Every structure is written in structure tokens, then in C-alpha cells.
Tab-separated table of C-alpha atoms in Angstrom:
chain	number	residue	atom	x	y	z
A	54	UNK	CA	36.634	-16.149	-150.489
A	55	UNK	CA	35.296	-19.617	-149.710
A	56	UNK	CA	33.215	-20.194	-152.848
A	57	UNK	CA	35.893	-18.776	-155.101
A	58	UNK	CA	38.509	-21.081	-153.669
A	59	UNK	CA	36.264	-24.057	-154.296
A	60	UNK	CA	35.809	-22.898	-157.855
A	61	UNK	CA	39.502	-22.472	-158.530
A	62	UNK	CA	40.395	-25.827	-157.068
A	63	UNK	CA	37.770	-27.614	-159.126
A	64	UNK	CA	38.604	-26.143	-162.527
A	65	UNK	CA	40.515	-28.628	-164.675
A	66	UNK	CA	42.536	-28.200	-167.815
A	67	UNK	CA	40.465	-29.389	-170.721
A	68	UNK	CA	41.833	-31.253	-173.711
A	69	UNK	CA	42.611	-29.836	-177.121
A	70	UNK	CA	39.687	-28.156	-178.834
A	71	UNK	CA	39.007	-28.334	-182.520
A	72	UNK	CA	36.523	-25.958	-184.096
A	73	UNK	CA	33.147	-27.655	-184.149
A	74	UNK	CA	30.678	-24.850	-184.699
A	75	UNK	CA	30.472	-21.073	-184.932
A	76	UNK	CA	30.341	-18.997	-181.730
A	77	UNK	CA	26.955	-17.693	-182.736
A	78	UNK	CA	25.401	-21.136	-182.976
A	79	UNK	CA	22.490	-21.742	-180.609
A	80	UNK	CA	23.166	-23.786	-177.502
A	81	UNK	CA	20.429	-25.729	-175.754
A	82	UNK	CA	20.418	-27.899	-172.674
A	83	UNK	CA	20.255	-31.049	-174.798
A	84	UNK	CA	23.308	-30.073	-176.860
A	85	UNK	CA	26.600	-31.775	-176.125
A	86	UNK	CA	29.435	-29.756	-174.655
A	87	UNK	CA	31.405	-30.315	-177.851
A	88	UNK	CA	29.086	-27.945	-179.708
A	89	UNK	CA	30.561	-24.939	-177.923
A	90	UNK	CA	32.649	-22.799	-180.223
A	91	UNK	CA	36.344	-23.469	-179.877
A	92	UNK	CA	37.872	-20.463	-181.577
A	93	UNK	CA	40.781	-18.895	-179.745
A	94	UNK	CA	39.647	-16.196	-177.298
A	95	UNK	CA	42.476	-14.696	-175.281
A	96	UNK	CA	41.967	-12.555	-172.203
A	97	UNK	CA	41.973	-8.940	-173.370
A	98	UNK	CA	41.827	-6.558	-170.419
A	99	UNK	CA	40.959	-3.620	-172.679
A	100	UNK	CA	37.605	-5.283	-173.455
A	101	UNK	CA	36.388	-5.229	-169.880
A	102	UNK	CA	35.371	-2.701	-167.254
A	103	UNK	CA	37.929	-1.224	-164.901
A	104	UNK	CA	37.173	-2.416	-161.372
A	105	UNK	CA	38.576	-0.506	-158.398
A	106	UNK	CA	40.348	-2.723	-155.908
A	107	UNK	CA	39.690	-2.405	-152.188
A	108	UNK	CA	42.315	-3.317	-149.612
A	109	UNK	CA	41.299	-5.718	-146.854
A	110	UNK	CA	42.833	-5.832	-143.368
A	111	UNK	CA	41.805	-8.011	-140.427
A	112	UNK	CA	42.409	-7.547	-136.701
A	113	UNK	CA	41.110	-9.363	-133.643
A	114	UNK	CA	37.722	-7.618	-133.692
A	115	UNK	CA	37.521	-5.761	-137.016
A	116	UNK	CA	37.411	-6.455	-140.736
A	117	UNK	CA	38.254	-3.330	-142.733
A	118	UNK	CA	38.001	-2.705	-146.474
A	119	UNK	CA	39.428	0.571	-147.824
A	120	UNK	CA	38.990	2.175	-151.233
A	121	UNK	CA	39.096	5.683	-152.647
A	122	UNK	CA	37.225	7.931	-150.196
A	123	UNK	CA	35.333	4.997	-148.719
A	124	UNK	CA	35.910	2.634	-145.799
A	125	UNK	CA	33.801	-0.345	-144.749
A	126	UNK	CA	34.431	-1.539	-141.194
A	127	UNK	CA	32.881	-4.715	-139.824
A	128	UNK	CA	32.984	-4.894	-136.022
A	129	UNK	CA	32.968	-8.482	-134.808
A	130	UNK	CA	32.146	-10.188	-131.534
A	131	UNK	CA	32.469	-13.704	-130.184
A	132	UNK	CA	29.496	-15.886	-129.268
A	133	UNK	CA	30.800	-18.527	-126.873
A	134	UNK	CA	27.622	-20.593	-127.057
A	135	UNK	CA	27.724	-20.926	-130.849
A	136	UNK	CA	29.394	-23.627	-132.911
A	137	UNK	CA	33.118	-23.067	-133.462
A	138	UNK	CA	32.754	-21.908	-137.071
A	139	UNK	CA	29.990	-19.449	-136.114
A	140	UNK	CA	31.461	-18.020	-132.909
A	141	UNK	CA	32.906	-14.863	-134.494
A	142	UNK	CA	30.085	-12.894	-136.082
A	143	UNK	CA	29.761	-9.407	-137.522
A	144	UNK	CA	27.821	-7.204	-135.104
A	145	UNK	CA	27.832	-3.963	-137.117
A	146	UNK	CA	29.003	-2.771	-140.526
A	147	UNK	CA	29.988	0.892	-140.669
A	148	UNK	CA	30.196	2.480	-144.124
A	149	UNK	CA	32.088	5.798	-144.260
A	150	UNK	CA	31.986	7.758	-147.529
A	151	UNK	CA	33.475	11.232	-147.300
A	152	UNK	CA	31.479	12.987	-144.568
A	153	UNK	CA	28.681	10.410	-144.684
A	154	UNK	CA	28.568	7.514	-142.217
A	155	UNK	CA	25.984	4.732	-142.120
A	156	UNK	CA	25.783	1.802	-139.710
A	157	UNK	CA	24.105	-1.559	-140.266
A	158	UNK	CA	23.154	-3.434	-137.105
A	159	UNK	CA	23.928	-6.814	-138.635
A	160	UNK	CA	24.008	-8.565	-135.268
A	161	UNK	CA	20.220	-8.265	-135.315
A	162	UNK	CA	19.944	-10.051	-138.675
A	163	UNK	CA	18.183	-13.411	-138.597
A	164	UNK	CA	21.127	-14.930	-140.482
A	165	UNK	CA	24.450	-14.225	-138.768
A	166	UNK	CA	27.289	-12.861	-140.905
A	167	UNK	CA	30.834	-14.204	-140.564
A	168	UNK	CA	32.997	-12.215	-142.998
A	169	UNK	CA	33.051	-9.594	-145.748
A	170	UNK	CA	34.457	-11.299	-148.808
A	171	UNK	CA	34.365	-8.532	-151.440
A	172	UNK	CA	33.360	-4.915	-152.057
A	173	UNK	CA	32.420	-3.071	-155.270
A	174	UNK	CA	31.335	0.527	-155.862
A	175	UNK	CA	28.871	1.569	-158.582
A	176	UNK	CA	30.011	3.861	-161.440
A	177	UNK	CA	28.135	6.868	-160.019
A	178	UNK	CA	29.708	6.222	-156.587
A	179	UNK	CA	26.188	6.338	-155.113
A	180	UNK	CA	25.980	2.620	-154.320
A	181	UNK	CA	28.204	0.059	-152.654
A	182	UNK	CA	27.886	-3.726	-152.927
A	183	UNK	CA	29.031	-5.686	-149.878
A	184	UNK	CA	29.369	-9.447	-150.241
A	185	UNK	CA	29.062	-11.114	-146.841
A	186	UNK	CA	29.739	-14.724	-145.915
A	187	UNK	CA	27.304	-16.657	-143.759
A	188	UNK	CA	27.444	-20.246	-142.509
A	189	UNK	CA	26.073	-21.480	-145.847
A	190	UNK	CA	26.646	-19.268	-148.864
A	191	UNK	CA	26.929	-15.510	-149.306
A	192	UNK	CA	24.515	-12.571	-149.211
A	193	UNK	CA	24.904	-9.391	-151.248
A	194	UNK	CA	24.011	-6.120	-149.522
A	195	UNK	CA	23.464	-3.058	-151.720
A	196	UNK	CA	23.624	0.270	-149.870
A	197	UNK	CA	22.791	3.758	-151.115
A	198	UNK	CA	25.732	5.856	-149.925
A	199	UNK	CA	23.638	9.037	-149.728
A	200	UNK	CA	20.662	7.752	-147.766
A	201	UNK	CA	22.065	4.683	-146.007
A	202	UNK	CA	19.114	2.603	-147.178
A	203	UNK	CA	20.044	-0.919	-148.130
A	204	UNK	CA	18.731	-4.029	-149.846
A	205	UNK	CA	19.808	-7.603	-149.193
A	206	UNK	CA	19.581	-8.890	-152.734
A	207	UNK	CA	18.992	-12.503	-151.699
A	208	UNK	CA	15.910	-11.452	-149.715
A	209	UNK	CA	14.738	-9.240	-152.578
A	210	UNK	CA	14.688	-12.295	-154.856
A	211	UNK	CA	12.986	-14.486	-152.261
A	212	UNK	CA	10.197	-11.933	-151.858
A	213	UNK	CA	9.762	-12.078	-155.635
A	214	UNK	CA	9.121	-15.818	-155.327
A	215	UNK	CA	12.557	-17.124	-156.281
A	216	UNK	CA	13.849	-20.227	-154.558
A	217	UNK	CA	17.352	-21.542	-153.923
A	218	UNK	CA	18.925	-18.131	-153.249
A	219	UNK	CA	21.399	-19.570	-150.764
A	220	UNK	CA	24.323	-17.682	-152.216
A	221	UNK	CA	25.210	-14.802	-154.531
A	222	UNK	CA	28.633	-15.943	-155.586
A	223	UNK	CA	29.604	-13.605	-158.439
A	224	UNK	CA	28.628	-10.045	-159.327
A	225	UNK	CA	29.750	-6.763	-160.868
A	226	UNK	CA	28.310	-3.320	-161.490
A	227	UNK	CA	27.769	-2.079	-165.024
A	228	UNK	CA	30.465	0.460	-165.966
A	229	UNK	CA	27.756	2.796	-167.337
A	230	UNK	CA	24.763	2.593	-164.979
A	231	UNK	CA	23.905	1.705	-161.397
A	232	UNK	CA	22.764	-1.765	-162.387
A	233	UNK	CA	24.422	-4.903	-161.128
A	234	UNK	CA	24.770	-8.326	-162.747
A	235	UNK	CA	24.980	-11.287	-160.376
A	236	UNK	CA	24.642	-15.048	-160.117
A	237	UNK	CA	22.588	-16.745	-157.424
A	238	UNK	CA	21.701	-20.282	-156.458
A	239	UNK	CA	22.974	-23.141	-154.337
A	240	UNK	CA	25.665	-25.807	-154.679
A	241	UNK	CA	23.833	-27.451	-157.600
A	242	UNK	CA	22.340	-24.620	-159.650
A	243	UNK	CA	23.331	-21.138	-160.791
A	244	UNK	CA	21.087	-18.482	-162.341
A	245	UNK	CA	22.072	-15.017	-163.578
A	246	UNK	CA	20.160	-11.758	-163.285
A	247	UNK	CA	20.566	-7.976	-163.454
A	248	UNK	CA	19.189	-5.653	-160.759
A	249	UNK	CA	18.382	-2.002	-161.543
A	250	UNK	CA	18.771	0.137	-158.404
A	251	UNK	CA	16.718	3.062	-159.764
A	252	UNK	CA	13.783	0.973	-160.939
A	253	UNK	CA	14.069	-1.676	-158.204
A	254	UNK	CA	13.583	-4.221	-160.963
A	255	UNK	CA	15.239	-7.495	-161.904
A	256	UNK	CA	15.905	-8.905	-165.372
A	257	UNK	CA	16.618	-12.649	-165.435
A	258	UNK	CA	19.083	-13.835	-168.058
A	259	UNK	CA	18.077	-16.790	-170.229
A	260	UNK	CA	19.821	-19.998	-169.209
A	261	UNK	CA	21.941	-21.339	-172.048
A	262	UNK	CA	22.218	-24.601	-170.146
A	263	UNK	CA	21.871	-25.929	-166.592
A	264	UNK	CA	24.782	-24.109	-164.960
A	265	UNK	CA	26.064	-25.745	-161.792
A	266	UNK	CA	27.938	-22.628	-160.677
A	267	UNK	CA	29.172	-19.282	-162.010
A	268	UNK	CA	32.660	-18.196	-161.041
A	269	UNK	CA	33.051	-14.818	-162.718
A	270	UNK	CA	30.988	-11.995	-164.248
A	271	UNK	CA	32.590	-9.138	-166.198
A	272	UNK	CA	30.953	-6.308	-168.136
A	273	UNK	CA	32.361	-5.038	-171.403
A	274	UNK	CA	33.463	-1.395	-171.169
A	275	UNK	CA	30.570	-0.287	-173.394
A	276	UNK	CA	28.070	-1.645	-170.859
A	277	UNK	CA	26.243	-3.555	-173.600
A	278	UNK	CA	27.606	-7.065	-173.081
A	279	UNK	CA	28.413	-9.310	-170.144
A	280	UNK	CA	30.866	-12.203	-170.163
A	281	UNK	CA	30.560	-14.892	-167.511
A	282	UNK	CA	32.207	-18.218	-166.830
A	283	UNK	CA	29.916	-21.027	-165.709
A	284	UNK	CA	30.315	-24.699	-164.932
A	285	UNK	CA	28.526	-27.348	-167.016
A	286	UNK	CA	28.825	-30.298	-166.840
A	287	UNK	CA	30.672	-30.891	-163.569
A	288	UNK	CA	34.255	-29.582	-163.551
A	289	UNK	CA	34.001	-28.161	-167.063
A	290	UNK	CA	33.833	-24.404	-167.678
A	291	UNK	CA	32.551	-22.270	-170.514
A	292	UNK	CA	32.758	-18.566	-171.270
A	293	UNK	CA	29.292	-17.241	-172.166
A	294	UNK	CA	28.320	-13.811	-173.512
A	295	UNK	CA	25.046	-11.968	-172.872
A	296	UNK	CA	23.929	-9.093	-175.083
A	297	UNK	CA	21.750	-6.597	-173.190
A	298	UNK	CA	20.191	-5.376	-176.456
A	299	UNK	CA	19.102	-8.689	-177.959
A	300	UNK	CA	18.770	-10.303	-174.486
A	301	UNK	CA	20.400	-13.439	-175.863
A	302	UNK	CA	23.183	-15.628	-174.521
A	303	UNK	CA	25.752	-17.452	-176.627
A	304	UNK	CA	28.658	-19.734	-175.687
A	305	UNK	CA	32.081	-18.441	-176.674
A	306	UNK	CA	34.602	-21.104	-175.699
A	307	UNK	CA	35.686	-23.728	-173.217
A	308	UNK	CA	37.891	-22.361	-170.449
A	309	UNK	CA	41.023	-23.957	-169.033
A	310	UNK	CA	42.237	-23.449	-165.486
A	311	UNK	CA	45.030	-21.163	-166.685
A	312	UNK	CA	42.641	-19.044	-168.740
A	313	UNK	CA	40.204	-18.712	-165.859
A	314	UNK	CA	42.954	-17.435	-163.589
A	315	UNK	CA	43.807	-14.733	-166.146
A	316	UNK	CA	40.172	-13.554	-166.330
A	317	UNK	CA	39.880	-13.695	-162.554
A	318	UNK	CA	42.721	-11.164	-162.188
A	319	UNK	CA	40.415	-8.561	-163.772
A	320	UNK	CA	37.853	-8.936	-160.989
A	321	UNK	CA	37.419	-7.012	-157.735
A	322	UNK	CA	39.198	-9.332	-155.304
A	323	UNK	CA	42.469	-8.127	-153.760
A	324	UNK	CA	45.655	-9.968	-154.586
A	325	UNK	CA	46.540	-12.681	-152.085
């Protein structure tokens, strides 16, 4: 995934961290990065949701993702008149779930799609999230597997008056409900939100600071907390925690490159 690779290559190992404040201390934009709690927080897989992995295969004219009882097939075609990096586009996306089959005519989209970079299924198995790469950024398509109706989450936010929705870089479904947490923005700014598929409503998370990007979002197994790793300032990364009950965000710790890679293994992307 293009944006993920950029993230991994830009993470640096931070220096030693002495305890400077408690993890529950408030964190405002004007605070220095040193005020983030520095207590040891190891990666504990048992804390987080279990995410089913899909297998990706690529041929000359197809991109196929396979999971349990579901297959997503992107049929591609070549546009000779387009720029080199935009010549191979996705013409249709076919979603097969058991006996159900739904087709998206993506070649008719105003923004041409180049690749499918990740897939995630909701806990009820009624929804699928399809992350698609375009020439600049990524869109997130949410499809109802029963009806075939879909929402392009970027466009949903734009219609609500949000700006700078160039990319949805990180996301994950709640392990308890068909709600999805995601980060959106551009190359300079990242904002987090939660979309409820049943209510068609969006909750915007408070910004603990001016995140440049967000590289990972993981739900706790109880569905009550979300951990995410965001960049601020440039090339420095922090693990934040959002409580869905209190609707508050707190910083947990600075993240090294090695630690990030351990958290990233828990996410939806197939092993390379």
C-alpha cells in the first residue's frame, strides 16, 4: 500500500524516554511532545480485535482478494491515452458473498481507481470495506453485502461539508457493531472519525494535536476503546487512545519504528 509504505519508511527510532507525566494528563496543541506519557506499553495482541486476513493475487487484468466465503475481483483495463501511472484502471469491482454477487461499474466513476489496497469485513458480515487507490490518495467504499448498495466514504464526508478528504489512509471496523473508525485528510493533516452504517451518521473524534498523518487504527476487543498511531511533529509518532464512552482522547506513549511494526502486524494487510 503506497501510503503505508511512506509511513513505515518515515518512522524513526526515538531516543530514550523518561517518565514526564501521567498517561491521563491532558494534551493540547501547545504542549510539547515531551509531555506525552512515557510508561512502557508493549504490544499485547490479546487487547485488540481479531482481524480476518484476505489473500491478494494479481494477474494481467485482475486484482483478486479472497476471504472466508467472500471474493472481491477487480477487472482492469488499459487506457493508452492516459499518463503511464494511470493507464491501468479498475473497470469493475465484483463482490461475491455466498450466493450473492454485486458489481460496481467503477470505470464510470469520475475519479479513476488504480488498485485495491485492503479489504475488511464488518463483524455482522453484512458490510465490506474496500480501500481503493487513486492517482492521489485512497477512497474507502463501504458496501452492504445483502443489498449491494454502497457508499464512498470520502464523498459522504464532502457532502457533509468536510474539506481535504483526499485520502482515507487507515480504518477498521468495530469488533462489536457495524461502525467503522477511519482517518482522513491529505499529506499535511489527519482527522479521525467513526461512521455508523445503520444510522448513516458520523462522529468526529477530538483532535489531541495537529496530526500530520495516522498510520494505524485498532479497536480494543470490548469495542469501547480505539488505539491509533499518529504523526506529530514530523517523523515522530505517538500512540493515542480514544474512549467511546467519555469521547475523550489521551496520549499513551511515543512509538519507535520497531514498536510500530509490531502493532502493524495486527492489522488487516496481508503479509508481504
